[in-house]
Short mmCIF file of C-alpha atoms in Angstrom, two decimals:
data_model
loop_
_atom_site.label_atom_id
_atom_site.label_comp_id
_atom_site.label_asym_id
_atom_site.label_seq_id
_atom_site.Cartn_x
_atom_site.Cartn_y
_atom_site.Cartn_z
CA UNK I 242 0.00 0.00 0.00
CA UNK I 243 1.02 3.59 -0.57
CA UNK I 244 2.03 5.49 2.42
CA UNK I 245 -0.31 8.83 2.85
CA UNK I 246 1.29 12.32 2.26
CA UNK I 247 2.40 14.09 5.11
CA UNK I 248 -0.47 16.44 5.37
CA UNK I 249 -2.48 14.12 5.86
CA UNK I 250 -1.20 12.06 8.13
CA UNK I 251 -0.48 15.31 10.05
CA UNK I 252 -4.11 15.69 10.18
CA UNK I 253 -5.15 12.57 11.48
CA UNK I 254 -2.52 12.60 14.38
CA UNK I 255 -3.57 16.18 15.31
CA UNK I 256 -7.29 14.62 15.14
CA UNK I 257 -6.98 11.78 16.78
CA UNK I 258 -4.88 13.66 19.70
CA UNK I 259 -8.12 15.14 20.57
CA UNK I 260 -9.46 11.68 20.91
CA UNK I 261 -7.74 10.49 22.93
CA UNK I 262 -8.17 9.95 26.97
CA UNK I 263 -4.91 9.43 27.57
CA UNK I 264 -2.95 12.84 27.98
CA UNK I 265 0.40 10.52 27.03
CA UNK I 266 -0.94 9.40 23.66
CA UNK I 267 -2.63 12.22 22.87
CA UNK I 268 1.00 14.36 23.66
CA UNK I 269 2.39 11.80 21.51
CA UNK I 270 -0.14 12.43 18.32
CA UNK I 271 0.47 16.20 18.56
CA UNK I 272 4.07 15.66 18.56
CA UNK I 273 4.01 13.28 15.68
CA UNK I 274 1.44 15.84 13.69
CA UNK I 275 4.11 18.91 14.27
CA UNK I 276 7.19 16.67 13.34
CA UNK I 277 5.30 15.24 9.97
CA UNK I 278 4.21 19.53 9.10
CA UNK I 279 6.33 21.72 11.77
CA UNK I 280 5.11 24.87 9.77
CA UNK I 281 1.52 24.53 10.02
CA UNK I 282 0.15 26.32 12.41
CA UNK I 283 -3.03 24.72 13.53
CA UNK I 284 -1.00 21.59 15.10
CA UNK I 285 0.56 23.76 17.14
CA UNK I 286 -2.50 26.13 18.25
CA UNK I 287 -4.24 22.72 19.19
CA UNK I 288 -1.08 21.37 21.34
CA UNK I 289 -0.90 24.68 22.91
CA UNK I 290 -4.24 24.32 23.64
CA UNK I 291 -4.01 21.17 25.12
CA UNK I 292 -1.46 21.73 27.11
CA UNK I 293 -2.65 24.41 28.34
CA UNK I 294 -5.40 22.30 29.86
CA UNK I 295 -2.81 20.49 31.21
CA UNK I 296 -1.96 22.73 33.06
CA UNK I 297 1.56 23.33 31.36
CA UNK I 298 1.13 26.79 30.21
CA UNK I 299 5.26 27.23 29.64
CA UNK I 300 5.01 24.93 26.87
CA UNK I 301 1.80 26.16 25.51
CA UNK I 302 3.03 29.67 25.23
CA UNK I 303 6.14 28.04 23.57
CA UNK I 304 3.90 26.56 20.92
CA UNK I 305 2.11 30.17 20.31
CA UNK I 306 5.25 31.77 19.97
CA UNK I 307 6.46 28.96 17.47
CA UNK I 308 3.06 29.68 15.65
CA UNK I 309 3.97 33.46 16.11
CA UNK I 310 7.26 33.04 14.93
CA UNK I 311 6.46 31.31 11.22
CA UNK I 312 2.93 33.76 11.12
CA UNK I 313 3.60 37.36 12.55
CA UNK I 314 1.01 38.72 11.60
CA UNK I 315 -1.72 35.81 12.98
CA UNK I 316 -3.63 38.55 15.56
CA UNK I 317 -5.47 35.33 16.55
CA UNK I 318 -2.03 33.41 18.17
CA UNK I 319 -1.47 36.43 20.42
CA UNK I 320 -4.77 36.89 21.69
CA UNK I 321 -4.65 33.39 22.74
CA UNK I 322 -0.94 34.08 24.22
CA UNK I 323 -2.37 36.83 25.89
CA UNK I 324 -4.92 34.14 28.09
CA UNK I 325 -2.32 31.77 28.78
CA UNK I 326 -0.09 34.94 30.45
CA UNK I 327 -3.56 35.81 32.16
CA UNK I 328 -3.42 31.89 33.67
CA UNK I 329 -0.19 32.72 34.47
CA UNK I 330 -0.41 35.85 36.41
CA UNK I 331 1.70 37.52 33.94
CA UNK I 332 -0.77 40.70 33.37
CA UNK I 333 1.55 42.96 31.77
CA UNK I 334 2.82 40.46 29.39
CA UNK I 335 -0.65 39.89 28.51
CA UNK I 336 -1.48 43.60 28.09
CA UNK I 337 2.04 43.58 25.63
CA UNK I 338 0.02 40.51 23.63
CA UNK I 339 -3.16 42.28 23.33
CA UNK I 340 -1.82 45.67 22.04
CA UNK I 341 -0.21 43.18 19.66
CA UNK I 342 -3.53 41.26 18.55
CA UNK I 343 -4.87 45.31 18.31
CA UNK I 344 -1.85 46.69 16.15
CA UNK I 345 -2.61 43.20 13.74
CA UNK I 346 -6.34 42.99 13.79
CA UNK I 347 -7.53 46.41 15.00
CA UNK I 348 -11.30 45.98 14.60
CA UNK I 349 -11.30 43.26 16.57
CA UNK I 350 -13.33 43.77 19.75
CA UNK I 351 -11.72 40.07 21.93
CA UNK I 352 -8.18 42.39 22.73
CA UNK I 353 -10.07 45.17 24.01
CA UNK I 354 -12.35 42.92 26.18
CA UNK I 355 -9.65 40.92 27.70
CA UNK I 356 -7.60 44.14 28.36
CA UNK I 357 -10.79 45.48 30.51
CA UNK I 358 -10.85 42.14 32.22
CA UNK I 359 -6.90 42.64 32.91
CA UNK I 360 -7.62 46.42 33.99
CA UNK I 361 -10.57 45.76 36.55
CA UNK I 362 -8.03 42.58 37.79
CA UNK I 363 -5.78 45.47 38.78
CA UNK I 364 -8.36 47.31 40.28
CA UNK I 365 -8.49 50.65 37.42
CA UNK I 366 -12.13 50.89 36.72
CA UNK I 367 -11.46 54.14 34.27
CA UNK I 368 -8.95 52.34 32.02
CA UNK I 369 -11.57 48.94 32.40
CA UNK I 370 -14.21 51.22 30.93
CA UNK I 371 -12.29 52.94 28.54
CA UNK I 372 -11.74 49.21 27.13
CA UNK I 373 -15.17 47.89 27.52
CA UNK I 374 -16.57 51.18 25.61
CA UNK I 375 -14.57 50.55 22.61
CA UNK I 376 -15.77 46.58 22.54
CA UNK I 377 -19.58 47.47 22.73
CA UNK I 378 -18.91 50.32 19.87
CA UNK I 379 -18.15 47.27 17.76
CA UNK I 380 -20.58 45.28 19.41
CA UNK I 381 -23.47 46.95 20.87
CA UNK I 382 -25.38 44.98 23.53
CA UNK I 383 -22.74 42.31 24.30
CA UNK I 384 -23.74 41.13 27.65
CA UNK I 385 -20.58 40.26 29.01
CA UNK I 386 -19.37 43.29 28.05
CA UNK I 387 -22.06 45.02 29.74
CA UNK I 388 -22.24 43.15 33.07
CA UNK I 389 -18.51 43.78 33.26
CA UNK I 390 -18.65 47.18 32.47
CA UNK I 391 -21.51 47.63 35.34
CA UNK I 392 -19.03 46.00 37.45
CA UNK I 393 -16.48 48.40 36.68
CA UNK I 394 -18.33 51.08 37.09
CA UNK I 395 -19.83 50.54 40.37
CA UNK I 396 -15.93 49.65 41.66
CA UNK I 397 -15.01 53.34 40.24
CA UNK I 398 -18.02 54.71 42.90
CA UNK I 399 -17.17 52.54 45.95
CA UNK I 400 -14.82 54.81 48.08
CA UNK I 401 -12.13 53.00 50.04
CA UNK I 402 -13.20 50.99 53.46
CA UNK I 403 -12.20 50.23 56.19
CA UNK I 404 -12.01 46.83 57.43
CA UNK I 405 -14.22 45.98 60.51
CA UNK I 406 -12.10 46.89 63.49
CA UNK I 407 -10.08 49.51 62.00
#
C-alpha cells in the first residue's frame, strides 16, 4: 500500500490527539502531527491548547510563539498568548500581547475585552471602561461586556473601606 502524504497524516494525528483519553498518547499524536508539518500552524495552536489544559502553560506559550514566529502577523495566536499569560499571572505580558492582537487585527473587539478584564483585575475601573466602551462600539449589547462594564463602574463609585475593626 502507498504510504499517505504528510499532510495528511499530520491531520489525522492532530485529530486523533483530541481523541484520545490518555494525555500521554494524545501528547504523543500532537508531537508526531508537528514533526510530519512543523510549519503549520493549527498543530501547534491545538497542542498549545491542550497543554494548556494540562496545566503546562510554559510549553503552551512556547507553541504560540512557534506559531507566532512562522505567522507574525496571525492577531489570533497572540490573543490566545495573551490568556495563557492571564493563567499565568503575567498581566503585563498579557497587556504587551493584546496591544499586539490590536496593532494586527484592529477591529477586533476580543483584545479590548480581555484588556478590561486585565484592567478591573488590577483594580483601574477608568482604564476597564475605557476598554469595555470601545468593545460594545463594535458590538453593541454584548452582555458580558455590559455586566462587566456595570461591574467596573460601580468599583469606580465605591470609596475605600475600612475593614471591621479599623
Amino acid at each position: 500500500t502507498a504510504e499517505l502524504p504528510a499532510k495528511m497524516r499530520a491531520e489525522a494525528y492532530s485529530l486523533r490527539a483530541t481523541l484520545q483519553d490518555d494525555p500521554a498518547k494524545a501528547q504523543a499524536d500532537f508531537d508526531a502531527a508537528i514533526k510530519l508539518e512543523p510549519n503549520e500552524a493549527q498543530h501547534r495552536m491545538a497542542r498549545a491548547d491542550f497543554l494548556r489544559r494540562q496545566g503546562k502553560l510554559d510549553e503552551a506559550v512556547a507553541d504560540i510563539d512557534a506559531v507566532v514566529e512562522q505567522n507574525p502577523d496571525a492577531a489570533g495566536a497572540f490573543l490566545v498568548k495573551a490568556q495563557m499569560q492571564r493563567e499565568q499571572n503575567k498581566l503585563n505580558d498579557a497587556l504587551a500581547s493584546l496591544d499586539k492582537a490590536t496593532a494586527l487585527a484592529p477591529s477586533a473587539p476580543e483584545p479590548y475585552q480581555q484588556r478590561g478584564e486585565i484592567y478591573r483585575l488590577q483594580d483601574d475601573p477608568a482604564k476597564a471602561i475605557e476598554q469595555f466602551n470601545r468593545v460594545l462600539q463594535m458590538q453593541p449589547g454584548f452582555l458580558l461586556t455590559l455586566i462587566h462594564r456595570a461591574e467596573a463602574y460601580l468599583a469606580k463609585e465605591q470609596p475605600e473601606t475600612p475593614a471591621c475593626g479599623d
